[in-house]
Amino acid sequence: MTINGNLLVAGTEKRGPNGEFHGIEAATGKPLPISFGGASPEDVEQAAEQAWQAFATYRETDLEVRAKFLEKIAEEIEAIGDDLVVRAMAETGLPRGRLEGERARTTGQLRLFAREVREGRFQELRFDAGDPSRKPVAKPDLRLRNVALGPVAVFGASNFPLAFSVAGGDTASALAAGCPVVVKAHSAHPGTSELVGRAVQRAVSSTGFHPGTFSLLFDTGFEVGQRLVADSRIRAVGFTGSRRGGTALMEIASKRKQPIPVYAEMSSINPVILFPGALNARATDIAAGFVTSLVLGAGQFCTNPGLILAIDGAALDAFVARTAELLRDVAPQAMLTPSIAKAYCDGVAKLRQHSEVRAVASGRPGSEFEGTAALFETTADAFLANHQLQDEVFGAAGLVVRCRDLQQLEAVLDELEGQLTVALHIADEDEAAARRLVPKLEMLAGRLLVNGFGTGVEVSPAMVHGGPYPATADGRSTSVGTLAIYRFLRPVSYQDFTKALLPAALR
Ligand code: NAP
């Protein structure tokens, strides 16, 4: 399978003329063979223009043909074979099993959206019959459907090189909605991006769609992404990454002549609340589950459980002691990029140096490219007085906050920023106290779960992977599951349209 570092612009390929960069082997920090060329402003212009032209036909494609196209992308990704996994392993440091699972999730998502397109429910067709005899005024005939927003710019995520990158959830849901896609590849996995980009390009070509339906651009800095978001032909943005990156793109989008939605998934520390009954009954079991979730993928999941809230006492001591014991055995793991490894190391050092935070335990030390799991604790008083203790430390670091009582735990919840998930660990006797918290938690996060941890996001019609800012830019949406398609749709109402003028689905 070819990797030559070329841009894939609307069915063609070309060397990007704007500087060059290499994929980096995550475990060693060494450059991998084959350099990638950054796109020029003209390349961005061409990708956006071609996407705009493709939109004219792609938005109205027959739903069966569009569904088959999504399935074809899945087949083309599978046809790449092991080369894809091998390249992704080198670029991200993630193990084979994880990447094979992620590939299956990626193709599964594409097939899920194919089913969603076939069913057609996302069009939300509504018919409200007119009544010319209604008094005092006649009632108009109203029909409604959702239409696609227009070309979407997708920023591949560093932590999901397949499932949230070139043909990941954002791309699948945008294409399903009828929106052409221009991807800005994440610099952390350019070779993986190119392999998948070629698979999408082949699917576009074999389905006979306009080549502008898909383009893939590389960038040596931030210029390409920023130009894309500013381009008047781009009508929405899908992004997963840092708060700084996401808010920079939100600002560009909001300053456009026609502002557009940026669906940015940014930072979340995913509080886990340990209720007294649960802690008394099974502190050590909860500790085992917590450690497994905390260190999964070197902690580089947006749903990583970074914050534990519980009431101070012997049961919490038992939980902390068992967690510390388990963590000390955890081997260091390669992080996605040298800069993510450094950011993690800096975040852990900051916690270690904080006068009101106690370092409880660490995993085994590793190289500068690896992350060592770490556990810290503090009091609710200190947490409430130091807002920066809420900052996401992207990696396997957890902070336990010891609260005096449930009232103080609630005060901590009141201070938290928007989250993707909140997990409740309860026993039967905790149910009443937990129920009282639910309305508050609904305001705080997009997904509430009981006796589990937020890592492992099911791709399903009832999933919400979203939440109030800064978890995401728009808490009304989800980036995982079939509801994700609605991010790229807009309702249009047709009043008293003649049959000939009506879109076919509304006749
Ligand atoms: P990032 O730095 O925000 O980068 C994400 C994408 O946006 C990349 O393609 C990047 O370009 C681009 N970008 C970043 N800043 C930009 C700007 N100002 N203007 C235009 N484009 C911009 O995120 P990352 O590289 O994935 O990881 C860095 C940190 O983000 C992590 O340490 C972690 O704190 C956080 N993160 C959070 C989550 C989450 O789900 N909560 C997931 C991943 C990362 P380049 O490719 O050129 O860098």
Coordinates of C-alpha atoms and ligand atoms in Angstrom, one line a residue:
M1 CA 0.0 0.0 0.0
T2 CA 1.3 3.4 -1.0
I3 CA 2.5 6.1 1.4
N4 CA 4.3 8.8 -0.5
G5 CA 3.5 11.9 1.6
N6 CA 1.2 13.4 -1.1
L7 CA -1.8 15.5 -0.5
L8 CA -5.1 13.9 -1.7
V9 CA -7.0 16.7 -3.3
A10 CA -10.4 15.9 -4.9
G11 CA -9.4 12.7 -6.7
T12 CA -5.9 13.8 -7.5
E13 CA -2.6 13.6 -5.6
K14 CA 0.2 16.0 -5.5
R15 CA 3.2 16.9 -3.4
G16 CA 2.4 19.6 -0.9
P17 CA 4.8 22.5 -1.6
N18 CA 4.7 24.2 1.8
G19 CA 7.5 22.7 3.8
E20 CA 7.9 19.0 4.8
F21 CA 7.7 16.9 8.0
H22 CA 8.0 13.3 9.0
G23 CA 5.9 11.0 11.0
I24 CA 7.6 10.3 14.3
E25 CA 8.0 6.9 15.9
A26 CA 6.2 7.4 19.1
A27 CA 8.3 5.0 21.2
T28 CA 11.7 6.5 20.2
G29 CA 11.0 10.0 18.9
K30 CA 12.8 9.2 15.7
P31 CA 11.6 10.3 12.3
L32 CA 10.0 7.5 10.2
P33 CA 10.8 7.1 6.5
I34 CA 8.9 9.2 3.9
S35 CA 8.3 12.9 4.3
F36 CA 5.0 14.7 4.0
G37 CA 4.5 17.9 2.1
G38 CA 2.4 20.7 3.7
A39 CA -0.4 22.2 1.7
S40 CA -0.2 25.6 0.2
P41 CA -3.0 28.2 0.4
E42 CA -3.8 27.3 -3.2
D43 CA -4.3 23.6 -2.2
V44 CA -6.7 24.6 0.6
E45 CA -8.5 26.8 -1.9
Q46 CA -8.8 24.0 -4.4
A47 CA -9.9 21.4 -1.8
A48 CA -12.6 23.8 -0.5
E49 CA -13.8 24.8 -4.0
Q50 CA -14.0 21.1 -5.1
A51 CA -15.9 20.2 -1.9
W52 CA -18.3 23.1 -2.6
Q53 CA -18.8 21.9 -6.2
A54 CA -19.3 18.3 -5.0
F55 CA -21.8 19.4 -2.5
A56 CA -24.3 20.4 -5.2
T57 CA -24.8 16.8 -6.1
Y58 CA -23.6 14.9 -3.0
R59 CA -26.2 16.5 -0.8
E60 CA -29.0 14.9 -2.8
T61 CA -27.5 11.5 -3.5
D62 CA -29.9 8.6 -3.4
L63 CA -29.7 7.3 0.1
E64 CA -29.1 3.7 -0.9
V65 CA -26.1 4.8 -3.0
R66 CA -24.8 7.0 -0.2
A67 CA -25.1 4.1 2.2
K68 CA -23.3 1.8 -0.2
F69 CA -20.5 4.4 -0.4
L70 CA -20.0 4.4 3.4
E71 CA -19.9 0.6 3.3
K72 CA -17.4 0.8 0.4
I73 CA -15.1 3.0 2.5
A74 CA -15.2 0.4 5.3
E75 CA -14.3 -2.4 2.8
E76 CA -11.4 -0.3 1.3
I77 CA -10.1 0.3 4.8
E78 CA -10.2 -3.5 5.5
A79 CA -8.5 -4.1 2.2
I80 CA -5.4 -2.1 3.3
G81 CA -4.7 -5.1 5.6
D82 CA -2.0 -5.2 8.2
D83 CA 0.0 -2.3 6.7
L84 CA -2.4 0.1 8.3
V85 CA -2.0 -1.4 11.8
V86 CA 1.8 -1.6 11.5
R87 CA 2.1 2.0 10.4
A88 CA -0.4 3.2 13.1
M89 CA 1.6 1.2 15.8
A90 CA 4.8 3.0 14.8
E91 CA 3.3 6.5 14.6
T92 CA 1.2 6.3 17.8
G93 CA 2.9 3.8 20.1
L94 CA -0.5 2.1 20.6
P95 CA -0.4 -1.7 20.8
R96 CA -1.6 -3.9 18.0
G97 CA -4.7 -5.2 19.9
R98 CA -5.9 -1.7 20.5
L99 CA -5.4 -0.6 16.9
E100 CA -7.1 -3.7 15.5
G101 CA -10.0 -3.0 17.8
E102 CA -10.0 0.6 16.7
R103 CA -10.0 -0.4 13.0
A104 CA -13.1 -2.6 13.7
R105 CA -14.8 0.3 15.5
T106 CA -14.0 2.6 12.5
T107 CA -15.5 0.2 9.9
G108 CA -18.3 -0.6 12.3
Q109 CA -19.1 3.2 12.6
L110 CA -19.2 3.5 8.8
R111 CA -21.6 0.6 8.5
L112 CA -23.7 2.0 11.4
F113 CA -24.1 5.3 9.5
A114 CA -24.8 3.4 6.3
R115 CA -27.8 1.8 8.1
E116 CA -28.8 5.2 9.5
V117 CA -28.7 6.7 6.0
R118 CA -30.8 3.8 4.5
E119 CA -33.4 4.2 7.2
G120 CA -33.6 7.9 6.4
R121 CA -34.9 9.0 9.8
F122 CA -32.3 11.7 10.1
Q123 CA -34.2 13.6 7.4
E124 CA -36.9 14.2 10.0
L125 CA -39.6 14.4 7.3
R126 CA -42.7 16.2 8.7
F127 CA -46.0 16.8 7.1
D128 CA -48.4 19.3 8.4
A129 CA -51.4 19.4 6.1
G130 CA -52.8 22.8 5.2
D131 CA -56.5 23.8 5.8
P132 CA -57.7 26.5 3.5
S133 CA -61.0 26.7 5.4
R134 CA -59.4 27.5 8.8
K135 CA -60.7 30.7 10.4
P136 CA -59.7 33.4 10.8
V137 CA -56.8 32.6 8.5
A138 CA -56.1 29.6 6.3
K139 CA -53.6 27.2 7.6
P140 CA -50.6 26.7 5.2
D141 CA -49.4 23.4 4.0
L142 CA -46.0 22.9 5.8
R143 CA -43.4 20.2 5.1
L144 CA -40.0 19.9 6.7
R145 CA -36.9 18.0 6.2
N146 CA -33.3 18.3 7.3
V147 CA -30.7 19.4 4.7
A148 CA -27.0 19.0 4.8
L149 CA -25.0 22.0 6.0
G150 CA -22.3 22.0 3.4
P151 CA -18.6 20.9 3.2
V152 CA -17.2 20.0 6.6
A153 CA -13.6 20.4 7.8
V154 CA -12.5 17.5 10.0
F155 CA -9.4 17.6 12.2
G156 CA -8.1 14.1 12.9
A157 CA -7.6 13.3 16.6
S158 CA -4.2 12.3 17.9
N159 CA -5.6 9.7 20.3
F160 CA -7.8 7.9 17.8
P161 CA -5.7 7.5 14.7
L162 CA -8.5 5.5 13.0
A163 CA -11.8 5.9 14.8
F164 CA -11.6 9.7 15.1
S165 CA -9.4 10.6 12.2
V166 CA -9.5 10.6 8.4
A167 CA -12.5 8.2 8.2
G168 CA -13.6 8.3 11.8
G169 CA -16.8 9.4 13.5
D170 CA -16.7 13.0 12.4
T171 CA -16.1 12.1 8.7
A172 CA -18.6 9.2 8.7
S173 CA -21.4 11.3 10.2
A174 CA -20.7 14.3 7.9
L175 CA -20.6 12.1 4.8
A176 CA -23.8 10.3 6.0
A177 CA -25.5 13.7 6.4
G178 CA -24.7 14.6 2.8
C179 CA -21.6 16.8 3.5
P180 CA -18.3 16.5 1.5
V181 CA -15.3 16.4 3.8
V182 CA -11.9 18.0 3.8
V183 CA -9.6 16.4 6.4
K184 CA -6.7 18.2 8.0
A185 CA -4.5 15.2 9.0
H186 CA -3.1 15.2 12.5
S187 CA 0.6 15.5 12.4
A188 CA 1.0 12.7 14.9
H189 CA 0.0 10.0 12.3
P190 CA 0.4 11.3 8.7
G191 CA 1.1 7.8 7.2
T192 CA -1.9 6.3 8.8
S193 CA -3.9 9.2 7.5
E194 CA -2.6 8.8 4.0
L195 CA -3.4 5.1 3.9
V196 CA -7.0 5.7 5.1
G197 CA -7.3 8.8 2.8
R198 CA -6.5 6.7 -0.2
A199 CA -9.1 4.2 0.8
V200 CA -11.8 7.0 1.0
Q201 CA -10.5 8.4 -2.3
R202 CA -10.9 4.9 -4.0
A203 CA -14.5 4.6 -2.6
V204 CA -15.4 8.1 -4.0
S205 CA -14.0 7.1 -7.4
S206 CA -15.6 3.6 -7.6
T207 CA -19.0 5.0 -6.5
G208 CA -18.8 7.6 -9.2
F209 CA -19.2 10.6 -6.9
H210 CA -17.7 14.0 -7.6
P211 CA -14.0 13.8 -6.6
G212 CA -14.4 16.9 -4.4
T213 CA -16.5 14.8 -2.0
F214 CA -13.2 14.1 -0.1
S215 CA -9.8 15.7 0.3
L216 CA -6.9 15.1 2.7
L217 CA -4.4 17.9 3.5
F218 CA -1.2 17.9 5.5
D219 CA 0.1 20.9 7.3
T220 CA 3.5 21.9 8.8
G221 CA 1.9 24.3 11.2
F222 CA -1.6 25.6 11.9
E223 CA -2.1 27.6 8.7
V224 CA -3.9 25.0 6.7
G225 CA -6.4 24.2 9.4
Q226 CA -7.0 27.9 10.1
R227 CA -7.5 28.7 6.4
L228 CA -10.0 25.8 6.1
V229 CA -12.0 27.0 9.0
A230 CA -12.0 30.6 7.6
D231 CA -13.0 29.5 4.1
S232 CA -16.5 30.6 3.2
R233 CA -17.3 27.3 1.5
I234 CA -16.6 25.3 4.7
R235 CA -19.9 25.2 6.7
A236 CA -19.0 23.2 9.9
V237 CA -16.0 21.8 11.7
G238 CA -15.3 18.6 13.6
F239 CA -12.4 18.6 16.0
T240 CA -10.9 16.6 18.8
G241 CA -7.9 17.8 20.7
S242 CA -6.7 20.5 23.2
R243 CA -8.8 23.3 24.6
R244 CA -6.3 25.8 23.2
G245 CA -6.6 24.3 19.7
G246 CA -10.4 24.0 19.8
T247 CA -11.0 27.5 21.1
A248 CA -8.6 29.0 18.5
L249 CA -10.7 27.4 15.8
M250 CA -14.0 28.5 17.5
E251 CA -12.7 32.0 17.5
I252 CA -11.8 31.9 13.8
A253 CA -15.2 30.4 13.0
S254 CA -17.1 33.0 15.0
K255 CA -15.3 35.9 13.2
R256 CA -16.2 34.8 9.7
K257 CA -18.6 36.8 7.7
Q258 CA -20.9 33.8 8.1
P259 CA -20.0 32.2 11.4
I260 CA -20.2 28.4 11.4
P261 CA -20.5 25.7 14.1
V262 CA -17.3 24.1 15.4
Y263 CA -18.0 20.8 17.1
A264 CA -14.8 20.6 19.2
E265 CA -14.3 18.0 21.8
M266 CA -11.6 19.4 24.1
S267 CA -11.0 18.6 27.8
S268 CA -12.7 16.6 30.5
I269 CA -11.5 15.0 33.7
N270 CA -14.5 12.8 34.1
P271 CA -15.3 12.8 37.8
V272 CA -15.9 9.5 39.6
I273 CA -18.0 9.7 42.7
L274 CA -17.5 7.0 45.3
F275 CA -20.5 6.9 47.6
P276 CA -20.0 5.7 51.2
G277 CA -22.0 2.5 50.9
A278 CA -20.1 1.4 47.8
L279 CA -16.7 2.3 49.4
N280 CA -17.5 0.4 52.6
A281 CA -18.6 -2.7 50.6
R282 CA -16.0 -2.9 47.9
A283 CA -13.2 -0.3 48.1
T284 CA -10.5 -2.7 46.8
D285 CA -12.6 -3.9 43.8
I286 CA -13.4 -0.3 42.8
A287 CA -9.7 0.5 43.1
A288 CA -8.9 -2.4 40.6
G289 CA -11.5 -1.1 38.1
F290 CA -10.3 2.4 38.5
V291 CA -6.6 1.5 37.8
T292 CA -7.5 -0.5 34.7
S293 CA -9.5 2.4 33.4
L294 CA -6.9 5.0 34.4
V295 CA -4.0 3.4 32.6
L296 CA -5.8 2.2 29.5
G297 CA -4.1 3.5 26.4
A298 CA -1.6 5.3 28.7
G299 CA -4.6 7.4 29.9
Q300 CA -4.9 9.1 26.6
F301 CA -8.7 8.9 26.4
C302 CA -11.0 11.8 26.6
T303 CA -13.1 9.8 29.0
N304 CA -10.1 9.0 31.3
P305 CA -11.2 9.1 35.0
G306 CA -8.9 11.9 36.2
L307 CA -10.9 12.9 39.3
I308 CA -12.1 10.8 42.3
L309 CA -14.5 12.4 44.7
A310 CA -15.3 10.7 48.0
I311 CA -15.9 11.3 51.7
D312 CA -12.9 11.1 53.9
G313 CA -12.5 8.1 56.2
A314 CA -11.2 4.6 56.6
A315 CA -13.0 3.2 53.5
L316 CA -11.5 5.9 51.3
D317 CA -8.1 5.1 52.9
A318 CA -8.5 1.5 51.8
F319 CA -9.4 2.5 48.3
V320 CA -6.4 4.8 48.0
A321 CA -4.0 2.2 49.5
R322 CA -5.2 -0.5 47.0
T323 CA -5.0 1.9 44.1
A324 CA -1.5 2.9 45.1
E325 CA -0.4 -0.7 45.4
L326 CA -1.7 -1.6 42.0
L327 CA -0.3 1.5 40.3
R328 CA 3.2 0.8 41.5
D329 CA 3.3 -2.2 39.3
V330 CA 2.1 -0.4 36.2
A331 CA 4.7 -0.4 33.4
P332 CA 5.3 2.9 31.6
Q333 CA 3.6 3.2 28.2
A334 CA 4.7 5.1 25.0
M335 CA 2.6 8.2 24.6
L336 CA 1.2 9.4 21.3
T337 CA 3.7 12.1 20.5
P338 CA 6.8 13.5 22.2
S339 CA 4.9 16.7 22.9
I340 CA 2.0 14.9 24.5
A341 CA 4.5 12.9 26.6
K342 CA 6.1 16.2 27.7
A343 CA 2.8 17.9 28.4
Y344 CA 1.9 14.9 30.6
C345 CA 5.2 15.0 32.4
D346 CA 4.9 18.7 33.0
G347 CA 1.3 18.3 34.3
V348 CA 2.4 15.6 36.7
A349 CA 5.3 17.7 37.9
K350 CA 3.0 20.6 38.6
L351 CA 0.8 18.4 40.8
R352 CA 3.8 17.0 42.5
Q353 CA 5.0 20.5 43.3
H354 CA 1.7 21.8 44.5
S355 CA 1.8 22.5 48.2
E356 CA -1.7 21.3 48.8
V357 CA -1.4 18.1 46.8
R358 CA 0.1 14.9 48.1
A359 CA 1.8 12.4 45.6
V360 CA 0.4 9.0 46.7
A361 CA 2.0 6.6 44.2
S362 CA 3.5 6.3 40.7
G363 CA 3.9 3.5 38.2
R364 CA 7.3 2.3 37.0
P365 CA 9.4 5.1 35.4
G366 CA 10.1 5.1 31.7
S367 CA 11.8 7.0 28.9
E368 CA 11.1 10.6 28.0
F369 CA 8.6 9.3 25.4
E370 CA 6.6 7.2 27.9
G371 CA 4.1 8.1 30.5
T372 CA 4.3 6.8 34.1
A373 CA 0.9 6.4 35.8
A374 CA 0.5 8.6 38.9
L375 CA -2.0 9.1 41.8
F376 CA -2.4 12.3 43.8
E377 CA -4.7 13.4 46.6
T378 CA -5.9 16.6 48.0
T379 CA -8.7 18.0 50.2
A380 CA -12.0 19.5 48.9
D381 CA -11.0 22.8 50.6
A382 CA -7.8 22.9 48.6
F383 CA -9.5 21.8 45.4
L384 CA -12.1 24.5 45.8
A385 CA -9.5 27.1 46.4
N386 CA -7.2 26.1 43.4
H387 CA -9.1 26.2 40.1
Q388 CA -6.1 24.9 38.2
L389 CA -6.4 21.5 40.0
Q390 CA -9.3 21.0 37.5
D391 CA -7.0 21.2 34.5
E392 CA -6.9 18.1 32.4
V393 CA -3.6 16.2 32.7
F394 CA -3.8 14.2 29.5
G395 CA -2.5 10.8 30.5
A396 CA -2.7 8.3 33.4
A397 CA -2.9 10.7 36.3
G398 CA -5.6 10.7 38.9
L399 CA -6.5 13.1 41.7
V400 CA -8.5 11.9 44.7
V401 CA -10.4 14.7 46.5
R402 CA -11.2 14.0 50.1
C403 CA -14.5 15.7 51.1
R404 CA -15.8 16.2 54.6
D405 CA -19.3 15.1 53.8
L406 CA -21.8 14.8 50.9
Q407 CA -22.6 18.5 51.2
Q408 CA -18.9 19.4 50.5
L409 CA -18.8 16.9 47.7
E410 CA -21.8 18.7 46.1
A411 CA -19.9 22.0 46.5
V412 CA -17.0 20.5 44.5
L413 CA -19.5 19.4 41.8
D414 CA -20.9 22.9 41.7
E415 CA -17.4 24.2 40.9
L416 CA -16.6 21.8 38.1
E417 CA -16.5 22.7 34.4
G418 CA -18.5 20.7 31.8
Q419 CA -17.6 17.1 31.5
L420 CA -18.0 14.2 29.1
T421 CA -18.9 11.7 31.8
V422 CA -19.6 11.4 35.5
A423 CA -19.5 7.9 37.1
L424 CA -21.3 7.0 40.3
H425 CA -20.2 4.1 42.4
I426 CA -23.1 3.1 44.6
A427 CA -24.5 0.4 46.8
D428 CA -28.2 0.0 47.5
E429 CA -28.1 2.3 50.5
D430 CA -26.5 5.1 48.4
E431 CA -29.4 5.2 45.9
A432 CA -31.3 8.0 47.6
A433 CA -28.3 10.3 47.9
A434 CA -27.3 9.5 44.3
R435 CA -30.8 10.3 43.1
R436 CA -30.6 13.7 44.7
L437 CA -27.5 14.5 42.7
V438 CA -28.8 13.4 39.3
P439 CA -30.3 16.8 38.3
K440 CA -27.0 18.5 39.1
L441 CA -25.1 15.8 37.2
E442 CA -27.3 16.2 34.1
M443 CA -26.2 19.8 34.0
L444 CA -22.6 18.8 34.3
A445 CA -22.0 16.0 31.8
G446 CA -23.2 14.3 28.6
R447 CA -23.1 10.7 30.0
L448 CA -23.8 9.5 33.5
L449 CA -22.9 6.0 34.4
V450 CA -23.3 3.7 37.5
N451 CA -20.7 1.3 38.9
G452 CA -18.4 1.6 35.9
F453 CA -15.9 4.0 34.3
G454 CA -16.3 6.2 31.2
T455 CA -13.6 4.6 29.1
G456 CA -14.9 2.3 26.4
V457 CA -17.5 4.3 24.6
E458 CA -20.2 2.2 22.9
V459 CA -21.0 3.3 19.4
S460 CA -24.8 3.1 19.5
P461 CA -28.0 5.1 18.9
A462 CA -28.3 5.9 22.6
M463 CA -24.7 7.1 23.2
V464 CA -23.8 10.7 24.0
H465 CA -20.2 11.5 23.8
G466 CA -20.4 15.2 24.5
G467 CA -21.1 17.6 27.3
P468 CA -21.1 21.3 28.3
Y469 CA -18.1 23.5 27.6
P470 CA -15.1 22.8 27.8
A471 CA -15.9 19.1 27.3
T472 CA -17.2 20.2 24.0
A473 CA -17.9 23.4 22.2
D474 CA -21.6 22.6 21.9
G475 CA -23.1 20.5 24.7
R476 CA -26.3 19.8 22.6
S477 CA -24.4 17.4 20.4
T478 CA -22.6 14.1 20.4
S479 CA -19.6 13.0 18.4
V480 CA -20.1 9.3 18.9
G481 CA -23.3 7.3 18.0
T482 CA -25.9 7.9 15.3
L483 CA -27.1 11.2 16.8
A484 CA -23.7 12.6 15.6
I485 CA -25.2 13.0 12.1
Y486 CA -27.5 15.9 13.4
R487 CA -24.4 18.1 13.9
F488 CA -24.2 18.5 10.1
L489 CA -27.9 19.0 9.3
R490 CA -30.3 21.9 9.3
P491 CA -34.1 21.9 9.1
V492 CA -35.8 23.6 6.2
S493 CA -39.5 24.2 6.1
Y494 CA -41.4 24.3 2.7
Q495 CA -44.6 26.3 2.9
D496 CA -47.4 25.8 0.3
F497 CA -44.8 24.3 -2.2
T498 CA -46.3 22.9 -5.4
K499 CA -45.7 19.2 -5.9
A500 CA -43.2 19.8 -8.7
L501 CA -41.1 22.2 -6.5
L502 CA -41.0 19.9 -3.5
P503 CA -38.0 17.8 -2.8
A504 CA -38.9 14.2 -3.8
A505 CA -38.9 12.9 -0.2
L506 CA -41.6 15.4 0.7
R507 CA -44.0 15.0 -2.2
Ligands
NAP1 P1 -4.1 19.8 19.6 O1 -2.8 20.4 19.8 O2 -5.3 20.6 19.9 O3 -4.2 19.4 18.0 C1 -5.3 18.9 17.4 C2 -5.3 19.3 15.9 O4 -5.6 20.7 15.8 C3 -4.0 19.1 15.2 O5 -4.3 18.8 13.8 C4 -3.3 20.4 15.3 O6 -2.4 20.6 14.3 C5 -4.5 21.4 15.2 N1 -4.3 22.6 15.9 C6 -3.9 22.8 17.2 N2 -3.9 24.1 17.6 C7 -4.3 24.8 16.5 C8 -4.5 26.1 16.2 N3 -4.2 27.1 17.1 N4 -4.9 26.5 15.0 C9 -5.1 25.5 14.0 N5 -5.0 24.2 14.2 C10 -4.6 23.8 15.4 O7 -4.3 18.4 20.3 P2 -3.3 17.1 20.3 O8 -2.1 17.3 19.4 O9 -4.2 16.0 19.9 O10 -2.9 16.9 21.8 C11 -2.4 17.9 22.5 C12 -3.2 18.0 23.8 O11 -4.6 18.1 23.6 C13 -3.0 16.8 24.7 O12 -1.9 16.9 25.5 C14 -4.3 16.9 25.5 O13 -4.1 17.8 26.6 C15 -5.3 17.4 24.6 N6 -6.2 16.3 24.0 C16 -7.4 16.1 24.6 C17 -8.2 15.2 24.1 C18 -9.5 15.0 24.7 O14 -10.3 14.3 24.1 N7 -9.9 15.5 25.8 C19 -7.8 14.4 23.0 C20 -6.6 14.6 22.4 C21 -5.8 15.6 22.9 P3 -1.0 19.8 14.2 O15 -1.4 18.4 13.7 O16 -0.1 20.5 13.3 O17 -0.5 19.7 15.6

